[in-house]
XYZ file of C-alpha atoms in Angstrom:
659
model
C 0.002 0.092 0.007
C 1.982 2.795 -1.202
C 0.889 6.554 -0.949
C 4.180 8.285 -1.072
C 6.411 5.800 -2.428
C 6.403 5.043 -6.316
C 6.454 1.241 -7.025
C 8.612 -0.287 -9.440
C 8.903 -4.128 -10.639
C 11.981 -4.588 -7.832
C 10.218 -3.964 -5.126
C 6.786 -6.265 -6.129
C 9.322 -8.855 -7.181
C 10.776 -9.016 -3.607
C 7.308 -8.560 -2.019
C 5.914 -11.821 -3.746
C 8.592 -13.792 -3.110
C 8.085 -12.733 0.631
C 4.520 -13.728 0.338
C 5.587 -16.855 -1.270
C 7.859 -18.136 1.572
C 4.921 -17.058 3.919
C 2.918 -19.574 2.467
C -0.238 -18.236 1.686
C -3.004 -19.997 0.210
C -3.356 -17.688 -2.584
C -1.595 -14.173 -3.835
C -4.072 -11.455 -2.989
C -3.281 -8.043 -4.716
C -4.528 -5.008 -3.581
C -3.861 -2.394 -6.046
C -4.608 0.334 -3.183
C -2.339 3.336 -4.854
C -3.936 6.995 -5.547
C -5.264 6.794 -8.776
C -5.232 10.673 -9.159
C -0.995 10.538 -9.604
C 0.200 10.257 -13.368
C 1.931 7.122 -13.153
C -1.058 5.365 -12.243
C -2.122 5.045 -16.092
C 0.022 3.109 -18.129
C 2.651 2.560 -15.724
C 0.242 1.171 -13.350
C -0.671 -1.198 -15.536
C 2.563 -2.477 -16.630
C 2.615 -3.054 -12.798
C -0.829 -5.323 -12.970
C 0.698 -6.708 -15.704
C 4.054 -7.822 -13.739
C 2.133 -8.937 -10.712
C -0.036 -11.244 -12.925
C 2.870 -12.704 -14.504
C 4.961 -13.246 -11.662
C 1.966 -14.657 -9.548
C 1.410 -17.002 -12.646
C 5.082 -18.153 -12.867
C 5.237 -19.181 -8.998
C 1.688 -21.129 -9.264
C -0.110 -17.950 -7.183
C -3.545 -16.271 -7.670
C -3.585 -12.209 -8.217
C -7.045 -10.628 -6.978
C -7.779 -7.519 -8.626
C -8.557 -4.639 -6.217
C -11.015 -1.924 -7.638
C -10.412 1.243 -6.045
C -7.608 3.486 -4.769
C -8.816 3.693 -1.549
C -12.715 2.946 -0.242
C -15.255 2.956 -0.444
C -15.361 1.702 -3.863
C -17.310 3.561 -6.862
C -15.648 6.871 -7.928
C -12.688 5.064 -9.249
C -10.232 7.498 -7.408
C -12.579 10.870 -8.479
C -12.451 9.821 -12.231
C -16.006 9.124 -12.173
C -17.411 12.010 -10.333
C -15.498 14.492 -12.395
C -18.697 14.158 -14.404
C -20.905 16.191 -12.043
C -24.198 13.919 -12.667
C -22.654 10.889 -11.146
C -21.973 12.534 -7.763
C -23.514 11.166 -4.545
C -26.745 13.044 -3.440
C -28.623 12.793 -0.672
C -31.500 14.633 1.024
C -31.167 17.509 3.724
C -34.194 17.894 5.468
C -33.717 21.499 7.293
C -35.293 24.301 8.861
C -33.184 26.691 7.428
C -33.904 28.224 3.794
C -30.500 27.759 1.652
C -29.425 29.206 -1.350
C -30.962 26.748 -4.103
C -30.954 26.350 -7.693
C -32.673 25.011 -10.926
C -32.476 21.171 -11.432
C -30.224 21.257 -14.372
C -27.898 23.466 -12.304
C -28.046 20.527 -9.432
C -27.504 17.681 -11.690
C -24.917 19.134 -14.004
C -23.158 21.796 -11.325
C -23.659 20.168 -7.954
C -25.703 22.615 -6.455
C -28.641 22.485 -3.993
C -31.671 21.734 -5.188
C -35.190 22.531 -3.329
C -37.348 19.085 -3.498
C -40.255 20.486 -1.221
C -41.266 22.768 1.349
C -43.510 21.205 4.253
C -45.815 22.492 7.344
C -44.817 20.244 9.851
C -47.205 20.125 13.552
C -45.912 18.118 16.105
C -47.987 16.705 19.088
C -46.203 17.231 22.773
C -44.816 13.528 22.152
C -42.993 14.577 19.261
C -45.216 12.842 16.433
C -46.599 14.147 13.244
C -50.174 15.609 14.019
C -50.351 17.113 10.592
C -48.131 17.866 7.983
C -48.577 19.461 4.267
C -46.777 20.584 1.325
C -46.645 24.201 1.309
C -45.001 26.939 -1.033
C -41.455 28.421 -0.435
C -43.378 31.567 0.192
C -46.051 30.372 2.383
C -46.271 30.668 6.133
C -46.279 27.673 8.210
C -48.885 26.713 10.814
C -46.420 24.629 12.592
C -42.455 24.329 11.830
C -41.610 24.912 8.232
C -39.211 22.544 6.674
C -37.046 22.788 3.523
C -36.383 19.283 1.837
C -33.007 20.035 -0.439
C -31.004 17.622 -2.542
C -27.522 18.218 -1.691
C -24.612 17.018 -3.662
C -21.873 15.158 -1.876
C -19.028 17.417 -0.971
C -15.802 17.399 -2.677
C -12.863 15.876 -0.677
C -9.256 14.925 -0.644
C -10.105 11.278 0.297
C -11.648 11.239 -3.231
C -9.110 13.159 -4.619
C -10.586 16.270 -4.607
C -13.821 14.967 -6.353
C -16.785 13.352 -4.440
C -18.116 9.690 -3.734
C -20.426 8.095 -6.482
C -24.447 8.183 -6.582
C -24.636 4.509 -6.085
C -28.201 4.704 -6.483
C -27.370 5.800 -9.824
C -26.557 2.897 -12.958
C -25.452 4.921 -15.296
C -22.702 6.031 -12.705
C -22.048 2.743 -11.737
C -21.457 1.994 -15.503
C -18.733 4.733 -15.900
C -17.435 3.187 -12.691
C -17.107 -0.219 -14.604
C -16.099 1.380 -17.790
C -13.193 2.998 -16.063
C -12.019 0.139 -13.775
C -13.235 -2.980 -14.855
C -12.759 -2.607 -18.595
C -9.439 -1.117 -17.961
C -8.225 -4.241 -16.485
C -9.909 -6.307 -18.928
C -8.153 -4.827 -21.467
C -4.730 -5.267 -19.835
C -4.792 -8.620 -18.199
C -8.237 -9.684 -19.531
C -6.446 -13.148 -21.073
C -5.598 -14.119 -17.609
C -9.281 -13.849 -16.273
C -11.053 -17.085 -14.801
C -7.123 -18.417 -14.774
C -4.725 -16.604 -12.556
C -7.177 -13.878 -11.668
C -10.055 -15.557 -10.261
C -11.785 -12.260 -9.026
C -12.013 -8.586 -8.552
C -12.742 -7.254 -5.049
C -14.874 -4.370 -4.227
C -14.466 -2.577 -0.736
C -17.232 -1.202 1.249
C -19.647 0.284 -1.074
C -22.387 2.026 0.187
C -25.217 4.814 -0.094
C -25.051 8.195 1.727
C -25.549 7.557 5.736
C -29.092 8.475 7.178
C -29.278 10.482 9.933
C -32.287 10.696 12.013
C -32.916 13.277 14.571
C -31.911 13.337 17.985
C -34.973 14.865 19.304
C -38.388 15.247 17.380
C -38.266 19.015 18.098
C -34.736 19.374 17.353
C -33.446 22.385 15.057
C -30.556 19.885 13.259
C -30.743 18.947 9.727
C -32.170 15.304 8.976
C -30.357 13.588 6.171
C -31.381 11.019 3.849
C -29.775 9.208 0.752
C -31.270 10.502 -2.304
C -30.883 10.238 -6.347
C -32.627 12.573 -8.866
C -34.137 9.341 -10.090
C -35.751 8.356 -6.794
C -39.224 10.164 -7.097
C -39.898 8.433 -10.673
C -38.263 4.810 -9.629
C -40.233 4.964 -6.621
C -43.626 5.997 -7.887
C -42.824 3.084 -10.730
C -42.531 0.571 -8.159
C -45.055 1.789 -5.349
C -47.758 3.536 -7.134
C -47.403 6.782 -5.432
C -45.145 9.808 -5.207
C -43.119 9.457 -1.891
C -41.813 13.438 -2.183
C -45.563 13.941 -0.547
C -44.769 11.784 2.195
C -41.301 12.941 3.025
C -42.012 13.962 6.623
C -42.976 10.370 7.758
C -39.300 9.107 6.943
C -38.640 11.823 9.452
C -41.182 11.636 12.321
C -43.341 8.722 14.039
C -46.997 8.783 13.548
C -49.218 9.513 16.302
C -51.296 7.263 17.779
C -48.480 4.381 17.465
C -49.235 4.090 13.895
C -46.508 2.314 11.223
C -45.778 4.637 7.920
C -46.077 2.031 5.204
C -44.071 5.093 2.867
C -41.013 4.845 5.912
C -41.060 0.971 4.840
C -41.303 1.751 1.497
C -38.472 3.895 1.122
C -35.799 1.852 2.770
C -36.856 -1.341 0.905
C -36.386 1.155 -2.294
C -33.022 2.349 -1.177
C -32.170 -1.057 -0.352
C -33.183 -2.624 -3.856
C -31.794 0.370 -6.039
C -28.465 0.451 -3.947
C -28.122 -3.450 -4.784
C -29.295 -3.804 -8.368
C -27.333 -0.426 -9.483
C -23.950 -1.273 -7.552
C -23.740 -4.928 -6.447
C -25.778 -6.608 -9.379
C -24.586 -4.295 -11.877
C -20.962 -5.290 -11.062
C -21.625 -9.115 -10.222
C -23.100 -9.203 -13.846
C -20.354 -7.659 -15.548
C -17.602 -10.020 -13.631
C -19.857 -13.092 -14.267
C -19.804 -11.878 -18.219
C -16.178 -11.884 -18.248
C -15.671 -15.234 -16.313
C -14.749 -13.454 -13.019
C -16.364 -13.600 -9.430
C -17.288 -10.653 -7.604
C -15.535 -10.615 -4.084
C -15.496 -8.169 -1.171
C -17.964 -6.769 1.036
C -20.404 -3.976 1.649
C -20.211 -1.234 3.980
C -22.273 -1.699 7.513
C -22.795 -5.127 7.849
C -22.491 -5.718 11.769
C -25.740 -4.583 13.079
C -29.224 -3.828 11.953
C -28.658 -0.299 13.031
C -25.533 -0.186 10.689
C -26.914 -2.120 7.864
C -30.224 0.322 7.719
C -28.052 3.500 7.736
C -25.380 2.171 5.257
C -27.286 0.208 2.534
C -30.622 -1.400 4.064
C -29.915 -5.320 4.225
C -26.267 -6.824 3.842
C -27.800 -10.145 2.651
C -29.365 -8.987 -0.372
C -26.324 -7.601 -2.012
C -24.879 -10.900 -1.547
C -26.681 -12.491 -4.234
C -24.243 -10.919 -6.770
C -21.134 -12.009 -5.349
C -19.144 -15.023 -6.611
C -17.247 -15.163 -3.298
C -19.306 -13.096 -0.888
C -17.321 -11.641 1.672
C -17.221 -9.352 5.127
C -14.495 -7.046 7.049
C -13.311 -7.957 10.848
C -11.079 -5.436 12.139
C -9.653 -4.836 15.286
C -10.001 -8.259 16.261
C -13.949 -7.760 16.599
C -16.094 -10.600 17.386
C -19.287 -9.960 15.063
C -21.248 -13.341 14.889
C -23.984 -11.601 13.320
C -21.832 -10.339 10.260
C -20.177 -13.925 9.320
C -23.651 -15.430 10.261
C -25.317 -13.497 7.244
C -22.747 -13.810 4.690
C -22.529 -17.456 5.170
C -26.152 -17.648 4.952
C -26.110 -16.456 1.651
C -23.057 -18.414 0.628
C -24.919 -21.746 1.814
C -28.239 -21.025 -0.138
C -26.635 -19.656 -3.293
C -24.501 -22.562 -3.311
C -21.188 -20.372 -3.447
C -17.800 -22.390 -2.988
C -16.025 -19.909 -0.991
C -16.608 -17.259 1.589
C -14.176 -14.588 2.133
C -13.032 -12.026 4.720
C -10.803 -9.096 5.077
C -9.005 -9.774 8.709
C -6.258 -9.072 10.978
C -6.609 -5.372 10.461
C -6.090 -2.577 13.223
C -5.029 -5.131 15.579
C -1.646 -3.253 16.167
C 2.279 -4.414 16.462
C 1.442 -6.779 19.529
C -1.243 -8.902 17.914
C 0.478 -12.533 18.351
C 0.079 -15.668 16.484
C -2.423 -16.733 19.156
C -4.835 -13.892 17.795
C -4.326 -14.756 13.992
C -5.531 -18.394 15.020
C -8.358 -17.370 17.319
C -9.821 -14.905 14.840
C -9.234 -17.338 11.679
C -10.798 -20.094 13.643
C -14.332 -18.684 14.685
C -14.715 -16.942 11.163
C -13.457 -20.635 9.519
C -16.472 -22.365 11.618
C -18.747 -19.479 10.316
C -17.899 -20.230 6.707
C -14.461 -18.439 5.929
C -12.541 -20.289 3.374
C -11.017 -17.095 1.396
C -8.469 -15.040 3.904
C -7.533 -11.726 3.043
C -4.887 -10.535 5.522
C -4.804 -7.060 6.191
C -2.141 -6.101 5.264
C 1.426 -6.228 3.546
C 3.337 -2.980 2.999
C 5.368 -2.454 0.482
C 6.810 0.676 2.222
C 6.538 1.973 5.840
C 7.232 5.650 4.614
C 5.418 8.390 5.820
C 1.702 7.957 7.431
C 2.258 4.220 6.492
C 3.782 2.748 9.546
C 0.795 3.902 11.595
C -1.754 2.963 9.079
C -4.082 0.052 10.529
C -0.915 -2.286 11.494
C 0.897 -4.551 11.840
C 2.313 -5.652 8.319
C 2.276 -8.928 7.667
C 5.522 -9.000 5.769
C 8.817 -8.372 6.353
C 8.487 -5.380 8.595
C 7.111 -7.933 11.019
C 10.376 -10.022 12.689
C 8.092 -13.086 12.783
C 7.074 -13.248 9.089
C 9.097 -16.042 8.268
C 7.519 -18.281 10.626
C 4.203 -17.150 9.451
C 3.503 -20.128 7.706
C 2.785 -22.027 10.671
C -0.801 -20.043 10.968
C -1.033 -20.229 6.932
C -0.860 -24.144 6.514
C -3.022 -24.515 9.521
C -5.672 -22.591 7.610
C -4.948 -24.257 4.326
C -5.444 -27.545 5.658
C -8.379 -26.561 7.430
C -9.845 -24.890 4.448
C -9.077 -28.079 2.455
C -11.772 -29.779 4.689
C -14.443 -27.019 4.880
C -14.489 -26.172 1.223
C -15.709 -29.839 0.392
C -19.556 -31.342 0.685
C -22.278 -29.431 1.755
C -23.218 -27.930 4.810
C -24.928 -29.675 7.463
C -27.698 -26.872 8.525
C -31.268 -27.797 9.552
C -32.596 -24.619 11.232
C -33.565 -21.360 9.186
C -34.214 -17.897 10.773
C -36.285 -15.062 9.417
C -33.824 -12.055 9.361
C -35.478 -8.981 11.095
C -33.993 -5.979 9.537
C -37.377 -4.772 8.328
C -38.806 -4.527 11.606
C -36.000 -2.191 12.288
C -37.113 0.031 9.213
C -40.285 0.959 10.298
C -38.920 2.237 13.775
C -36.149 4.412 12.201
C -37.480 7.615 13.423
C -35.961 10.412 15.831
C -33.534 8.770 18.472
C -35.980 10.450 21.350
C -38.720 8.166 20.170
C -37.635 5.161 18.586
C -33.829 4.583 20.316
C -35.305 2.027 22.886
C -37.050 0.121 20.519
C -34.368 -0.059 17.818
C -31.938 -0.975 20.526
C -33.920 -3.583 21.772
C -34.726 -5.130 18.274
C -30.953 -4.935 17.621
C -30.159 -6.872 20.565
C -32.787 -9.558 20.397
C -30.795 -10.245 16.777
C -27.580 -10.488 18.272
C -29.064 -12.648 21.137
C -30.475 -15.297 18.934
C -27.583 -15.419 16.984
C -25.408 -15.931 20.507
C -28.137 -18.272 21.683
C -28.419 -20.565 18.836
C -24.641 -20.442 17.829
C -23.074 -20.915 21.146
C -26.145 -23.514 21.994
C -24.334 -25.679 18.937
C -27.054 -25.261 16.946
C -26.330 -24.294 13.403
C -29.059 -22.362 11.313
C -29.429 -19.506 7.881
C -30.654 -16.294 8.144
C -33.445 -16.004 5.540
C -33.587 -12.783 3.975
C -37.377 -12.051 3.029
C -36.675 -10.019 -0.157
C -34.390 -12.777 -1.514
C -36.845 -15.564 -0.574
C -39.197 -15.544 -3.227
C -36.588 -15.696 -5.685
C -34.665 -18.888 -3.727
C -37.880 -21.034 -2.713
C -37.939 -24.135 -4.284
C -40.501 -26.224 -2.427
C -42.253 -26.428 1.386
C -43.108 -29.899 1.457
C -42.039 -30.728 4.702
C -38.402 -29.249 4.349
C -37.971 -25.460 3.286
C -35.903 -25.625 0.120
C -34.115 -22.365 0.259
C -31.763 -22.229 -2.857
C -29.217 -25.111 -2.227
C -30.826 -25.363 1.442
C -33.211 -27.599 2.863
C -34.353 -26.386 6.506
C -36.378 -28.710 9.031
C -37.577 -25.932 11.041
C -37.754 -21.884 10.807
C -37.687 -19.215 13.615
C -39.585 -15.944 13.343
C -37.905 -13.977 15.997
C -40.281 -11.574 17.312
C -40.814 -9.975 14.006
C -43.105 -6.737 14.282
C -43.474 -6.761 10.290
C -43.183 -9.549 7.851
C -43.620 -9.650 3.960
C -47.107 -11.381 2.702
C -44.802 -13.645 0.468
C -43.242 -15.045 3.527
C -46.186 -15.857 5.299
C -47.737 -17.537 2.407
C -44.460 -19.313 2.116
C -44.608 -20.210 5.984
C -48.537 -21.303 5.508
C -47.543 -23.841 3.027
C -44.444 -25.307 4.890
C -46.612 -25.637 7.873
C -49.398 -27.234 6.704
C -47.228 -29.757 5.086
C -45.400 -30.698 8.298
C -42.872 -28.199 8.680
C -41.933 -26.894 11.843
C -42.333 -23.358 12.383
C -41.425 -21.623 15.609
C -42.662 -17.808 16.672
C -40.339 -16.797 19.212
C -41.966 -13.912 21.170
C -44.701 -12.051 19.406
C -47.309 -12.374 16.420
C -46.369 -9.836 14.127
C -48.760 -7.001 13.993
C -48.116 -5.767 10.148
C -47.941 -7.470 6.949
C -45.728 -5.685 4.269
C -45.899 -2.622 7.273
C -49.694 -2.392 7.130
C -52.021 -3.069 10.326
C -52.989 -6.513 9.511
C -54.018 -9.377 11.569
C -53.585 -12.348 8.732
C -49.901 -13.897 10.687
C -52.614 -14.640 13.970
C -54.010 -17.943 11.711
C -50.267 -19.227 11.389
C -49.002 -18.267 14.977
C -52.142 -20.276 16.204
C -50.889 -23.233 14.505
C -47.361 -22.896 14.936
C -44.995 -23.683 18.108
C -44.899 -20.384 20.188
C -41.905 -19.818 23.001
C -41.063 -16.925 24.545
C -38.153 -14.860 23.337
C -35.239 -16.599 25.853
C -32.289 -18.553 25.455
C -33.624 -21.870 26.881
C -37.008 -21.998 25.450
C -35.605 -21.050 21.981
C -33.032 -23.733 22.069
C -35.616 -26.434 23.878
C -37.634 -25.335 20.647
C -35.048 -26.621 18.548
C -33.602 -29.628 20.301
C -35.034 -32.383 17.863
C -32.975 -30.945 15.090
C -29.997 -30.441 16.790
C -26.775 -32.358 15.295
C -24.177 -31.747 18.060
C -23.979 -31.002 21.494
C -20.810 -30.239 23.520
C -20.889 -30.495 27.281
C -18.082 -29.200 29.856
C -16.439 -31.578 31.636
C -18.792 -31.181 34.690
C -22.073 -31.576 32.493
C -22.972 -27.900 31.911
C -23.292 -27.110 28.403
C -20.215 -24.798 26.735
C -21.147 -21.620 26.267
C -18.181 -20.472 24.133
C -17.633 -22.724 21.160
C -19.344 -22.598 17.385
C -19.093 -25.331 14.907
C -18.395 -26.074 11.179
C -20.166 -29.293 9.927
C -20.075 -30.367 6.402
C -21.421 -33.743 4.887
C -18.783 -34.973 1.976
C -20.009 -38.212 0.452
C -20.090 -41.009 2.965
C -18.016 -39.010 6.038
C -18.837 -35.689 7.621
C -16.181 -33.040 8.670
C -16.737 -31.214 12.334
C -14.722 -27.994 12.904
C -14.938 -26.349 16.450
C -13.551 -23.193 17.320
C -13.845 -20.782 20.347
C -15.815 -17.986 20.020
C -15.769 -15.561 23.032
C -13.572 -12.770 24.139
C -13.365 -10.814 27.267
C -15.300 -7.748 26.221
C -12.748 -5.103 27.704
C -9.807 -6.980 26.773
C -9.698 -8.410 22.903
C -6.209 -9.111 23.272
C -6.198 -11.403 26.129
C -6.296 -14.986 24.636
C -4.986 -16.913 27.868
C -8.883 -18.405 28.375
C -8.672 -19.620 24.659
C -5.477 -21.096 24.444
C -5.785 -23.089 27.637
C -7.069 -26.734 27.180
C -10.829 -27.248 28.027
C -12.150 -30.615 28.768
C -15.362 -31.525 27.191
C -17.578 -34.163 25.569
C -18.847 -33.889 22.542
C -22.024 -35.922 21.154
C -22.677 -36.630 17.288
C -26.031 -37.941 16.087
C -24.818 -41.246 14.214
C -22.412 -43.736 14.673
C -19.599 -42.965 13.015
C -15.829 -43.541 13.365
C -14.122 -40.664 14.315
C -10.375 -39.245 13.322
C -8.710 -36.437 14.390
C -7.117 -34.455 11.680
C -4.289 -32.236 13.151
C -4.384 -28.810 11.106
C -1.125 -27.695 12.827
C 1.068 -30.506 11.864
C -0.868 -32.367 9.015
C -0.913 -35.933 11.282
C -4.143 -37.789 11.097
C -4.838 -40.315 14.385
C -7.628 -41.941 15.998
C -9.472 -40.068 18.855
C -11.354 -41.779 22.215
C -14.912 -42.404 21.566
C -18.156 -44.261 22.201
C -21.173 -45.404 20.599
C -24.497 -44.993 22.625
C -28.374 -44.330 22.037
C -27.308 -43.427 17.742
C -24.610 -41.361 18.704
């Protein structure tokens, strides 16, 4: 990663040789270099060719990177030199800003006045009434202006802006400048030495709600000039007339369907314009789109950055995630793994070890890599290996997994372990019998002023995290189901719920406030065919964010349990594949597993996945022996595959009660 050091072939040659000695499973080349500098045209592509040729000579792989920094989409500012491709967002403000014509806004990045509203709030800070008025009218309540604003120019984007990821034409230009340039330079190596292009953290302009309902601050929402027409074509009404419902709650605890539609539209449009667009280009050119999107970890971060992470994964040949700082995000990994399972992808990617500093030792590398492997990661993207430590580099996301670290010659100890492990974990088919409806859309309908909605949003996010931990640490593996993706994935509902490449024996609806009608109908068919539907918590009050009692019939016919750990685990005990007990007979609460069926045998990998919340670098607990007893359904003869030294040996076992 060279910001201040002009690359040459000798330096690259030395670095690739270093990678080879460290025994990486593949050579991952991030071309993260400032694209505004003059040598990153012909000379840059010559370096790309050189790296590809060198990788071929060394029997390695070269993965292309589609941006100079992140987030992907503006091609280092080349795309957004054209003003109509710049990112826009809606500013909802009490301030009357200077504004210009639509043409000036599109072609010269000026502010455009979309609408003016007279907003009246009740004593709870909810919408009592609102109406569209003219700019010069006097408001009965408070006058609010809705402006379309262009992303500010920034040195991070080489004095341009980020791209409008809701505009397919803008992303077409990004593909033309970046992907097609790579095709011209090294297209003959696509699907050979070059399996993939890596895209990094594409996103929408973050949604920023009001802190208080009566705040005089601005609220912010993603926007594009094509949005009003696209929204109207999809939902049949003009969203511009309902903008206050995106900012404030309706009175009398009513739910805004317009708010729900807006979040859904943003998510769909981002997915189609960016992920699907880039993914289709890669597929048509014998490549796999790899990488990850922004804000994967929580319901809040997904809602703010793109709507829903799982929806984008359909376009990725190698879906991926980012795991910085030795964070332990089970939800992030499980969402991606679910899509990998359902779409039958052969690999899942994780960018890992970034921002772990110079004292992050081999225990940390193995711990983080192990739990990620247990949750599906088979393509490791170690972050990072520097060409140079000049200037700011030495302080930028350390440590360097290369010659700057004194242990780099011993690093094959870690990478050989994962090479052996991933050889097993890419074979066969995952053994997962349980599905969980993803609750993101229940979060959307509560995305209003923090004063009014913070508690309910925090509760929904905690429940999302809780059910993930309860099931995984309770050794019941599962996949999330994205409601938006489900209708296109469903194959049949005859006793097993067939979603893409997966077959589930049971489905949990985790205290969702709203369900899609398509989801409800699929679950009704599954339940009537003998499938197991479990409602954890309350019956959904809304269908497609409309107050409706249609879910009550299915709820009354299904298994209903309280939303707590013991009740949820008891409800799925019949489909449990393995269980793990401590030496004192208590269930473990710190282990996750990955089981795959491979012809007549199964592979089982178990890993630690628990860290001290306040001391993420203390691995003493996770490097001590843990005396456990593992129960596995079926009378197998187990063998222990030691991934650290490559030895295979018998392991003590007994057969009892069909286990």
